[in-house]
XYZ file of C-alpha atoms in Angstrom:
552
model
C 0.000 0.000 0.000
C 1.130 3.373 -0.444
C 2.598 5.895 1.578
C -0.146 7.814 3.496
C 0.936 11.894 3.184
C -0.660 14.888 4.543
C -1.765 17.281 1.962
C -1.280 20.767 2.033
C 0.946 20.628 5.226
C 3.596 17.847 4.260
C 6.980 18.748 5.476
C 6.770 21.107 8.179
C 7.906 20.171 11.610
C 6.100 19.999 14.759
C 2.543 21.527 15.027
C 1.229 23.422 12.035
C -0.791 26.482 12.975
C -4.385 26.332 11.228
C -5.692 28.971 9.318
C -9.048 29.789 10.645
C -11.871 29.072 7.863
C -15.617 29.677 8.942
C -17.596 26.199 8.891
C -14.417 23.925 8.018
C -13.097 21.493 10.365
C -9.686 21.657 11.556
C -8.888 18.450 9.960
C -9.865 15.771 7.728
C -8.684 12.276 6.939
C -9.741 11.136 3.868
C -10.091 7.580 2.522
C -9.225 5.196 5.323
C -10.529 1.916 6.471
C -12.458 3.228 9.582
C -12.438 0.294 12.242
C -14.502 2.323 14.863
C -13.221 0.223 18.080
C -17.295 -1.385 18.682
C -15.671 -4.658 16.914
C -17.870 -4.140 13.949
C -16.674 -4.800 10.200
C -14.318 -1.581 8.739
C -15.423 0.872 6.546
C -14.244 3.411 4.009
C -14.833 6.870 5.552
C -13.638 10.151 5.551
C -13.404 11.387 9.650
C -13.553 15.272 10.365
C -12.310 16.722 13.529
C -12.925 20.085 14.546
C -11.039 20.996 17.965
C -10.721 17.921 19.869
C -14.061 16.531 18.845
C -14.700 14.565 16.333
C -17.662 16.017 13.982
C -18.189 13.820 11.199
C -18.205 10.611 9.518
C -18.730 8.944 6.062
C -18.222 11.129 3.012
C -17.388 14.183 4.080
C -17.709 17.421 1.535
C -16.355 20.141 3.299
C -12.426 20.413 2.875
C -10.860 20.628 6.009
C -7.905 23.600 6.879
C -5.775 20.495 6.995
C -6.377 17.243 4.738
C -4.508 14.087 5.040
C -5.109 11.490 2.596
C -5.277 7.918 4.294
C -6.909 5.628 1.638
C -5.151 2.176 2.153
C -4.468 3.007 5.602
C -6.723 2.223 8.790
C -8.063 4.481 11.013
C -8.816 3.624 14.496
C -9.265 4.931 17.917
C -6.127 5.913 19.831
C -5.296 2.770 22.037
C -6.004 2.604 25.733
C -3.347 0.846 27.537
C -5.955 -0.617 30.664
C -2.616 -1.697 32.512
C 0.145 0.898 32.351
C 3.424 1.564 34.537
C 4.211 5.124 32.730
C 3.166 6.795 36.058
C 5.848 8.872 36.687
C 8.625 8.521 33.842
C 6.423 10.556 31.276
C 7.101 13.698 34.209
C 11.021 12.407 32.660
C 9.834 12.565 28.977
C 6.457 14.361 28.444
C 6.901 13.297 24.748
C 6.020 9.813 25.799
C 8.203 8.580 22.452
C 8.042 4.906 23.314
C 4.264 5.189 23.883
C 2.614 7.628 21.664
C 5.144 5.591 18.677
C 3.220 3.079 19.104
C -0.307 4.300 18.977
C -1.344 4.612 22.595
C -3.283 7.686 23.438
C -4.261 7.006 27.401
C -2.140 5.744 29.694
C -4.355 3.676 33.049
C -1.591 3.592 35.337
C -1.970 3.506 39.211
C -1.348 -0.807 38.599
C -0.058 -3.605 40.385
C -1.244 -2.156 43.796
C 0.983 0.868 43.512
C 0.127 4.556 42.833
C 0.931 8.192 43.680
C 0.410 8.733 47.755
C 2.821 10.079 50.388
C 3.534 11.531 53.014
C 4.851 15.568 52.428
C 7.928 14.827 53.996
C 8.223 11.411 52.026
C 7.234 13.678 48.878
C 9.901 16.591 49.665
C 12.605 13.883 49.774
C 11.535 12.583 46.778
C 11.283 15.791 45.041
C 15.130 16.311 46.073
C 15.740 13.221 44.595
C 14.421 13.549 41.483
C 15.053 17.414 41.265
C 18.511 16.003 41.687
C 18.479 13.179 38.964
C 16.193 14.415 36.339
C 15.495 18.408 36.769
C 11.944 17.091 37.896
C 9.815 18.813 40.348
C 7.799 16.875 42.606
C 5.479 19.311 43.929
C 2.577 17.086 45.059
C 1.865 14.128 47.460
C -1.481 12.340 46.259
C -3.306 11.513 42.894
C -5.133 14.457 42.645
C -1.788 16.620 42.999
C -0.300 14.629 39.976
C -3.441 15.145 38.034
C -3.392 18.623 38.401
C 0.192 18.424 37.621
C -0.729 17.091 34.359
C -2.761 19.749 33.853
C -0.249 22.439 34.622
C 2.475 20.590 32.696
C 0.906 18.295 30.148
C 2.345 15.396 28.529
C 1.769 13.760 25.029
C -0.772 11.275 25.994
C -3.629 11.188 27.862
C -3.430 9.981 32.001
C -5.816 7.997 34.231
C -5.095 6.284 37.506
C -6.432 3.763 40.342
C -5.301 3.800 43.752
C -2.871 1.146 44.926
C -4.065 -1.143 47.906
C 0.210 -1.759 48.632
C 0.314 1.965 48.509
C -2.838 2.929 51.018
C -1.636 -0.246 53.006
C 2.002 0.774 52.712
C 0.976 4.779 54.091
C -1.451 3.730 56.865
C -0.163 -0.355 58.380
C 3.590 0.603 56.834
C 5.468 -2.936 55.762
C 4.384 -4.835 58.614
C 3.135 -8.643 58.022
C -0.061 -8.961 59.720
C -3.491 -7.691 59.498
C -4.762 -4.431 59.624
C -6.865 -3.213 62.357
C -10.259 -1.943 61.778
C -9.000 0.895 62.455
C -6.373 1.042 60.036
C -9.309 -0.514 57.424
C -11.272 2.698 57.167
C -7.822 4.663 57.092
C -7.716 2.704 53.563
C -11.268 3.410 52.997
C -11.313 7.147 53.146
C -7.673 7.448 51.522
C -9.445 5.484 48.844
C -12.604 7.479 48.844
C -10.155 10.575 48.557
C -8.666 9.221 45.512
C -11.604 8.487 43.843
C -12.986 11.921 44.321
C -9.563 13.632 42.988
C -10.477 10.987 40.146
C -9.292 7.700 40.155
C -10.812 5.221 38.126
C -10.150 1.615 40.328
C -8.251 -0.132 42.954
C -5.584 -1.891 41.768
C -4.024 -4.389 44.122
C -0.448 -6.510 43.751
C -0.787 -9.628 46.169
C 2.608 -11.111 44.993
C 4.289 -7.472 46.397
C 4.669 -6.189 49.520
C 3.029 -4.896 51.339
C 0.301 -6.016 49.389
C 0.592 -9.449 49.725
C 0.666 -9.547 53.496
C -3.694 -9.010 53.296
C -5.957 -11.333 53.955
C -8.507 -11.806 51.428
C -11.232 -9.673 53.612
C -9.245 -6.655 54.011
C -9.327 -6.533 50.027
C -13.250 -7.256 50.208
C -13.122 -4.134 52.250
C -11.682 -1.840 50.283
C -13.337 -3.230 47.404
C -16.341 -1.967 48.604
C -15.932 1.483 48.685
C -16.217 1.295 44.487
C -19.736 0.157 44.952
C -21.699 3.191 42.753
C -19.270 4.227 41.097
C -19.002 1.208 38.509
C -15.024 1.275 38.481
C -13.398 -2.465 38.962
C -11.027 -3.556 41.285
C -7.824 -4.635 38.969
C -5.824 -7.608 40.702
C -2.361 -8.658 39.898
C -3.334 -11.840 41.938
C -1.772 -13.601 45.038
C -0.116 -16.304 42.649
C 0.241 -16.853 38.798
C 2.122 -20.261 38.524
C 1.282 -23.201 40.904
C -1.149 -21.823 42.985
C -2.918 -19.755 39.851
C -6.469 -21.427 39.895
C -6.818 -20.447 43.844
C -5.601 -16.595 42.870
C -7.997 -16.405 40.452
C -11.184 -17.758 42.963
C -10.093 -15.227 45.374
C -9.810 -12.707 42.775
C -13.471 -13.515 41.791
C -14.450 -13.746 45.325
C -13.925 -10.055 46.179
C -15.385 -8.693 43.450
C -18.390 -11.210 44.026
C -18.689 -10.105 47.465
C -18.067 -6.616 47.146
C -20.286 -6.058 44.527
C -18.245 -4.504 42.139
C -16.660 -5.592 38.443
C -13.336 -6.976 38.631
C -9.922 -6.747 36.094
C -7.988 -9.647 35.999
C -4.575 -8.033 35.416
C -2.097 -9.699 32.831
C -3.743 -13.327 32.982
C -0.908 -16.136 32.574
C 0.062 -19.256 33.485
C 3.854 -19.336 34.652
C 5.671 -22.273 34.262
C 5.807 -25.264 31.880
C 4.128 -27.581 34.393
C 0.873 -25.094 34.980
C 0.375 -24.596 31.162
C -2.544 -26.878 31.115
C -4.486 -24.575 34.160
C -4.329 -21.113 31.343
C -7.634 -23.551 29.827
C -9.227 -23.628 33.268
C -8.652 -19.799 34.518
C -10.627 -19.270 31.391
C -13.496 -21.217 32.271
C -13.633 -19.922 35.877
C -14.020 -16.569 34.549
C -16.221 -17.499 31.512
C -18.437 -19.050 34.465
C -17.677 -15.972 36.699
C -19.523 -13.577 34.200
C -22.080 -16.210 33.410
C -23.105 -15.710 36.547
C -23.521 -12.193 36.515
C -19.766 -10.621 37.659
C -18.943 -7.923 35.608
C -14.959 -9.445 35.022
C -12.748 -9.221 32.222
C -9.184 -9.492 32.051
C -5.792 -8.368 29.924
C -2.378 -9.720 28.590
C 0.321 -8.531 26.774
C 1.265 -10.240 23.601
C 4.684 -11.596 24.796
C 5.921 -15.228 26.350
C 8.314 -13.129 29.091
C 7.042 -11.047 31.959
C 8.926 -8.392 33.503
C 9.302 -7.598 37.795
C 11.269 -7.114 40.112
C 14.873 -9.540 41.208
C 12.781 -9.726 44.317
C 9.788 -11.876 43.571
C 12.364 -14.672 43.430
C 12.217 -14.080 47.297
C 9.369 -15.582 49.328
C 7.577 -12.775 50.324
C 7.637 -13.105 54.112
C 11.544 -12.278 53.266
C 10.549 -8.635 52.461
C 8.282 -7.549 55.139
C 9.547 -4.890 57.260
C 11.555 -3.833 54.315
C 15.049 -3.617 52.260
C 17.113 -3.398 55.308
C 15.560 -6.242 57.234
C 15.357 -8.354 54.090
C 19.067 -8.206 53.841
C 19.690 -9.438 56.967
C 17.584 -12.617 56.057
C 19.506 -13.247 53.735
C 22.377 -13.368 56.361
C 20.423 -15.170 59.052
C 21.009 -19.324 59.303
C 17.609 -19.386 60.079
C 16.218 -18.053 57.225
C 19.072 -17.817 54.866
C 18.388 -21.824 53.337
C 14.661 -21.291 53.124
C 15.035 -18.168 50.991
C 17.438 -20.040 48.921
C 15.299 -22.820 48.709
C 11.970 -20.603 47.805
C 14.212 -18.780 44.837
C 15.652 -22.067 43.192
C 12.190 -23.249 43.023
C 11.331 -20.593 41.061
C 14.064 -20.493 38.585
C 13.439 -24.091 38.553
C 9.655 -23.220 37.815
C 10.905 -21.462 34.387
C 13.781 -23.879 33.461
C 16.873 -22.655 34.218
C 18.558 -19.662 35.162
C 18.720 -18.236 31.739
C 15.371 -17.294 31.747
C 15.895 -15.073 34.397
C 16.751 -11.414 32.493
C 18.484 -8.445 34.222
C 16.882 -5.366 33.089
C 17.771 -2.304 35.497
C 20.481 -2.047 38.032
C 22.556 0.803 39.555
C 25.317 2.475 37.459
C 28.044 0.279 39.924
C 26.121 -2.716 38.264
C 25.761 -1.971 34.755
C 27.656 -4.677 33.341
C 24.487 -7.126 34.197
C 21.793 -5.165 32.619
C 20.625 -7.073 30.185
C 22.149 -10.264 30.740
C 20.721 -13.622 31.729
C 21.632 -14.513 34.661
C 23.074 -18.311 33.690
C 25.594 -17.159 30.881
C 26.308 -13.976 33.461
C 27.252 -16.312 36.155
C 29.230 -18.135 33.910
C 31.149 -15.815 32.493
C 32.217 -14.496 36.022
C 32.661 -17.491 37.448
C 30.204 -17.231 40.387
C 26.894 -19.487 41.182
C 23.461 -18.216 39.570
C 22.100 -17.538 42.795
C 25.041 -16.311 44.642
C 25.162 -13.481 41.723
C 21.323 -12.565 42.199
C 22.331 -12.116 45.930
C 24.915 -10.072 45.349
C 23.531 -8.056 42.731
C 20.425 -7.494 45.397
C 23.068 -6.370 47.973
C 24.694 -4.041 45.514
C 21.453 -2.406 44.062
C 19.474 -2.113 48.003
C 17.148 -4.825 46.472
C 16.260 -2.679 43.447
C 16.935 -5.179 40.284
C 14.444 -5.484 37.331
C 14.351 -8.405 35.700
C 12.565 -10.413 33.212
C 11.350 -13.728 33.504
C 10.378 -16.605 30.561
C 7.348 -18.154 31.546
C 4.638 -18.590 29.650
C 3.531 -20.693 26.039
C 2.888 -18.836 22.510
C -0.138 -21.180 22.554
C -1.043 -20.244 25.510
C -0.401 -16.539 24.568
C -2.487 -16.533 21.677
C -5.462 -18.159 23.297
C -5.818 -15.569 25.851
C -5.460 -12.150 23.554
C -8.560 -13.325 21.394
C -10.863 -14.558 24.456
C -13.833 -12.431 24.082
C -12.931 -11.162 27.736
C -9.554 -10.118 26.859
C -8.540 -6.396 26.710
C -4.629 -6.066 25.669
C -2.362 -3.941 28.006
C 1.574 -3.486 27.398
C 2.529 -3.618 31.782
C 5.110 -1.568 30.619
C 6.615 1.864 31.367
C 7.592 4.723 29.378
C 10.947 5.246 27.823
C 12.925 6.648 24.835
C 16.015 5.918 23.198
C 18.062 9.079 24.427
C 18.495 10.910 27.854
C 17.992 9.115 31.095
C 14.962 6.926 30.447
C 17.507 5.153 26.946
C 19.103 3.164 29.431
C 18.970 -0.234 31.298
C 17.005 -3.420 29.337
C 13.701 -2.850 29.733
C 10.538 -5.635 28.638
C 10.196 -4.711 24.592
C 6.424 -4.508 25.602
C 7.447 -0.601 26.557
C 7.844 0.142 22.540
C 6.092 -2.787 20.948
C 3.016 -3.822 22.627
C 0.392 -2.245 20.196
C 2.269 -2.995 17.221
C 3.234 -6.392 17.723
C -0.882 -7.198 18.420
C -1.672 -5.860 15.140
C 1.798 -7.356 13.100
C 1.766 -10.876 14.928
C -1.515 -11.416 16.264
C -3.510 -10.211 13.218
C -2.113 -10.050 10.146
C 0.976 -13.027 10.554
C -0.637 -15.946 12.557
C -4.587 -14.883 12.428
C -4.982 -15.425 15.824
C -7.730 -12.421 16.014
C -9.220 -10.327 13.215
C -8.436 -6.656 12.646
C -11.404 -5.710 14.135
C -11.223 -7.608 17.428
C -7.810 -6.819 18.363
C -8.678 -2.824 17.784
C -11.935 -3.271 20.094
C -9.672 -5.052 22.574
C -7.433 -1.937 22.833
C -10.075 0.820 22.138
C -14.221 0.472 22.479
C -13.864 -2.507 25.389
C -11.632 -1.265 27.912
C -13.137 2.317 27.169
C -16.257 0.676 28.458
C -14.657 -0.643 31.519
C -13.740 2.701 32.718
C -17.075 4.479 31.713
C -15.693 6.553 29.496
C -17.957 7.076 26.998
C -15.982 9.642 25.018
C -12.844 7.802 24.624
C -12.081 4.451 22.671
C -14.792 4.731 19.833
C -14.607 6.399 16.352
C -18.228 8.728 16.393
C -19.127 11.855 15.994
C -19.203 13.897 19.220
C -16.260 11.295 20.656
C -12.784 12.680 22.030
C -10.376 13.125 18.902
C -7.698 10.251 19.782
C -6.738 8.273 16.777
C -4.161 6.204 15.192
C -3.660 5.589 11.172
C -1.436 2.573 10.605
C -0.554 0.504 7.400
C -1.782 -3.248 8.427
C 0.514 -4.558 5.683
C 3.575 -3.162 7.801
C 2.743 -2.207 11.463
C 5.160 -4.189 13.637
C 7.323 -3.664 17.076
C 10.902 -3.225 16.190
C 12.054 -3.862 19.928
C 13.057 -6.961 21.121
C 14.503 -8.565 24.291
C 18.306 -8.211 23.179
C 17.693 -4.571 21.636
C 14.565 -3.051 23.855
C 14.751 0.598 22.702
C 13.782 0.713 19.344
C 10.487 2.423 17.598
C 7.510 0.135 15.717
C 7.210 0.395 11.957
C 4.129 1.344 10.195
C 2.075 3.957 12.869
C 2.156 6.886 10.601
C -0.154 9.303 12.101
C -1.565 9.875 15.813
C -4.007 12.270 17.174
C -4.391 13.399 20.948
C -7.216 15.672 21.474
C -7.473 17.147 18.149
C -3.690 17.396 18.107
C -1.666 15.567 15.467
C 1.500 14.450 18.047
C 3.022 11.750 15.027
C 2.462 12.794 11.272
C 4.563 10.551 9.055
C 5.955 8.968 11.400
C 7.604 11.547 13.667
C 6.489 13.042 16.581
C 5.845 17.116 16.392
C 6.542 17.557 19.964
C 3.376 18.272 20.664
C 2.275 17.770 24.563
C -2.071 17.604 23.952
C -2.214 15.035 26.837
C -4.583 15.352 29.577
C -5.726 13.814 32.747
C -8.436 11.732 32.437
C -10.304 12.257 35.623
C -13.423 9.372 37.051
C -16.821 10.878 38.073
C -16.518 7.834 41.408
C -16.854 8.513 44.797
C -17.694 5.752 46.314
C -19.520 4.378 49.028
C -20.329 5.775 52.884
């Protein structure tokens, strides 16, 4: 297919003024395979936009100030990524290269049970910090203050959050194992109520973390709760996802069941060659789940490896109290074997230590970004798990890593499921400045793209027009927002034009910082921020704010 071009503005760098013209819209694509993100068949349409609105569809007669000729392209919505870790690295890169590259025009962070909350001395410190490191002002402490942030300062792509149970857990109980008092219950609750007035749009929980993981199943039933009304879900990275993955996902069900309120299933797998066969039976459960009348769907990214931290090789009862007392573990006879035990069973549980992926270290450890751990061992000389050890010593227990888990079969099966929304669990980055280093998971360039090269057009695994309703129309629907994720007049302008006979990630595991192919144009409000393939610097991001406050 050919080249799409813009007519009448081809050329020119970063945003092009628009000559005002009575009547005409601002901008109009002409001739592209519309796939309008409800999972219905394509069309050939001309879209008008007009601010950041989109104002008509079909065969449009009035010439726009700016035309940009699309025929053998597609034109969808701009992609939501439902589970996002951008959070606080697009304050690093407003541009949001690796994300808005790839077609992804909202950004749901707030995941895994973590999201912005602190105290104002914790949030001074960390403004230091990060003054310090990056040139970045930190001037806020809670959700709302980094919304408004976003506001003040915006960023390419559009921002919503949930609130983290680890993080209201970690502020109010600290990184204690044990219970929470009632006490320190409806401390969560009203934190939580709090961020869902400033305008969160979820909990999020991350039960394999700390402190997360140190809650009984009630105390997330709790908190649960307060989204009754406000129709937002409760997003779980569960307790377990390898051996104990079928009893993770009946708790997950559970709260939402009792609660009364829809639930996320975040990145669905099974881990672990042995626990392939239980991916089939999650599947049912939650077919059987929403059968029954749960409002529960689930997402995946389109990639065999999952990325954490070093430290979920470590039982979890290793961590509590924090870095400092898990080090000391580690040095303890007592405890020392059955930590070693805990994290050989999990290597074991992927194969060998070569599936165990460095990503981000300290500077003093750069030479193992990266690097699987087996050949890295190797080279130096040392035992696999005496170099994770030390490389948690050197790094304060800070060490991303990837691991290799999971089946293409497997894989595939999941992304179509009619359930299925596709998320990238990734973070924002570029390929210069301070965010260009370390190894990070590909899926923080290539997540989009790879759906729509590999998923779609290569193996067939989902048509066009389910895997764009999987990343637009359905997890739109999720949040309630009914102005996002759908091609139709009166909707929010975010859109994407890609070739389908070229879109593909470029990034891999060996090479992670490296743009997709075949996104040429994407829109952000009304604001073209990629035309041809390059971004115009343009910052038309905005928070994304929930109408929830929950329940008394």
């Amino acid at each position: 297919m050919k080249q799409g071009m813009i007519l009448g503005a081809a050329g020119l760098a970063g945003p092009v003024p628009l000559l005002s013209r009575a009547g005409a819209p601002d901008v109009v694509f002409r001739g592209a395979l519309v796939v309008d993100g409800s999972g219905a068949p394509g069309r050939e349409a001309d879209v008008a936009v007009t601010g950041d609105t989109i104002t008509a569809i079909g065969r449009v007669a009035e010439s726009g100030l700016e035309e940009i000729d699309l025929r053998g392209r597609v034109l969808a919505p701009g992609f939501i990524d439902i589970h996002s870790h951008a959070d606080l690295n697009l304050l690093i890169e407003p541009r949001a290269e690796s994300r808005i590259r790839q077609g992804v025009t909202l950004e749901v962070v707030g995941q895994d049970g973590s999201s912005i909350l602190w105290t104002r001395e914790a949030a001074a410190e960390r403004d230091q910090r990060w003054r310090n490191a990056y040139g970045v002002e930190i001037d806020f402490h809670d959700l709302g203050g980094f919304l408004d942030r976003l506001e003040r300062t915006p960023v390419a792509v559009n921002v919503a959050s949930m609130v983290g149970h680890g993080t209201l857990r970690g502020f109010v109980v600290g990184a204690e194992d044990r219970p929470a008092s009632e006490e320190e219950i409806r401390g969560m609750q009203e934190l939580l109520r709090a961020g869902l007035a400033q305008g969160a749009v979820g909990l999020s929980s991350g039960l394999e973390y700390t402190p997360g993981s140190f809650a009984p199943v009630e105390e997330l039933v709790s908190l649960a709760e307060v989204l009754q009304g406000t129709g937002y879900p409760y997003a779980s990275h569960m307790r377990n996802e390898d051996d104990r993955l079928l009893s993770a996902v009946e708790e997950t069900l559970h709260v939402g069941r009792t609660a009364g309120v829809p639930v996320q299933v975040s990145h669905l797998k099974a881990q672990g060659r042995r626990n392939y066969w239980k991916a089939e039976v999650a599947l049912r459960m939650i077919e059987a789940a929403r059968q029954d009348g749960l409002d529960v769907h689930f997402d995946r990214y389109p990639y065999v490896a999952y990325a954490t931290g070093l430290s979920n090789l470590f039982p979890s009862w290793s961590r509590a109290g924090g870095t400092d007392a898990f080090l000391q573990r580690l040095d303890d006879p007592e405890t020392a074997g059955r930590i070693e035990a805990f994290a050989r069973a999990k290597v074991d549980l992927l194969g060998d230590w070569d599936a165990v992926q460095v990503t981000s270290t300290s500077e003093g450890t750069a030479w193992a970004r990266g690097r699987k751990l087996g050949e890295l061992a190797g080279e130096r000389g040392e035992e696999p798990y005496a170099l994770a050890v030390e490389l948690m010593r050197r790094n304060g227990a800070s060490v991303g890593m990837i691991g290799f888990g999971m089946s293409e079969e497997n894989t595939a099966r999941i992304l179509a499921h009619p359930l299925a929304m596709v998320c990238s669990d990734g973070g924002a980055y570029a390929p210069y400045g301070p965010l260009g280093t370390g190894s990070p998971h590909p899926r923080g360039y290539g997540t989009f793209p790879r759906l729509l090269g590999l998923y779609v057009r290569e193996t067939g695994a989902l048509s066009l027009e389910q895997a764009v309703h999987k990343v637009t129309g359905l997890p739109a629907t999720k949040l309630r927002l009914p102005d996002r994720g759908r091609i139709r007049v009166g909707g929010k302008a975010d859109l994407v034009a890609f070739d389908p006979d070229t879109v593909a990630d470029g990034a891999t595991f060996e090479a992670p910082h490296a743009y997709p192919a075949g996104i040429d144009h994407v829109m952000v409000n009304g604001t073209l921020t990629i035309r041809d393939g390059d971004h115009t610097g343009a910052l038309a991001g905005r928070p994304v704010r929930g109408r929830g406050r929950g329940s008394n």
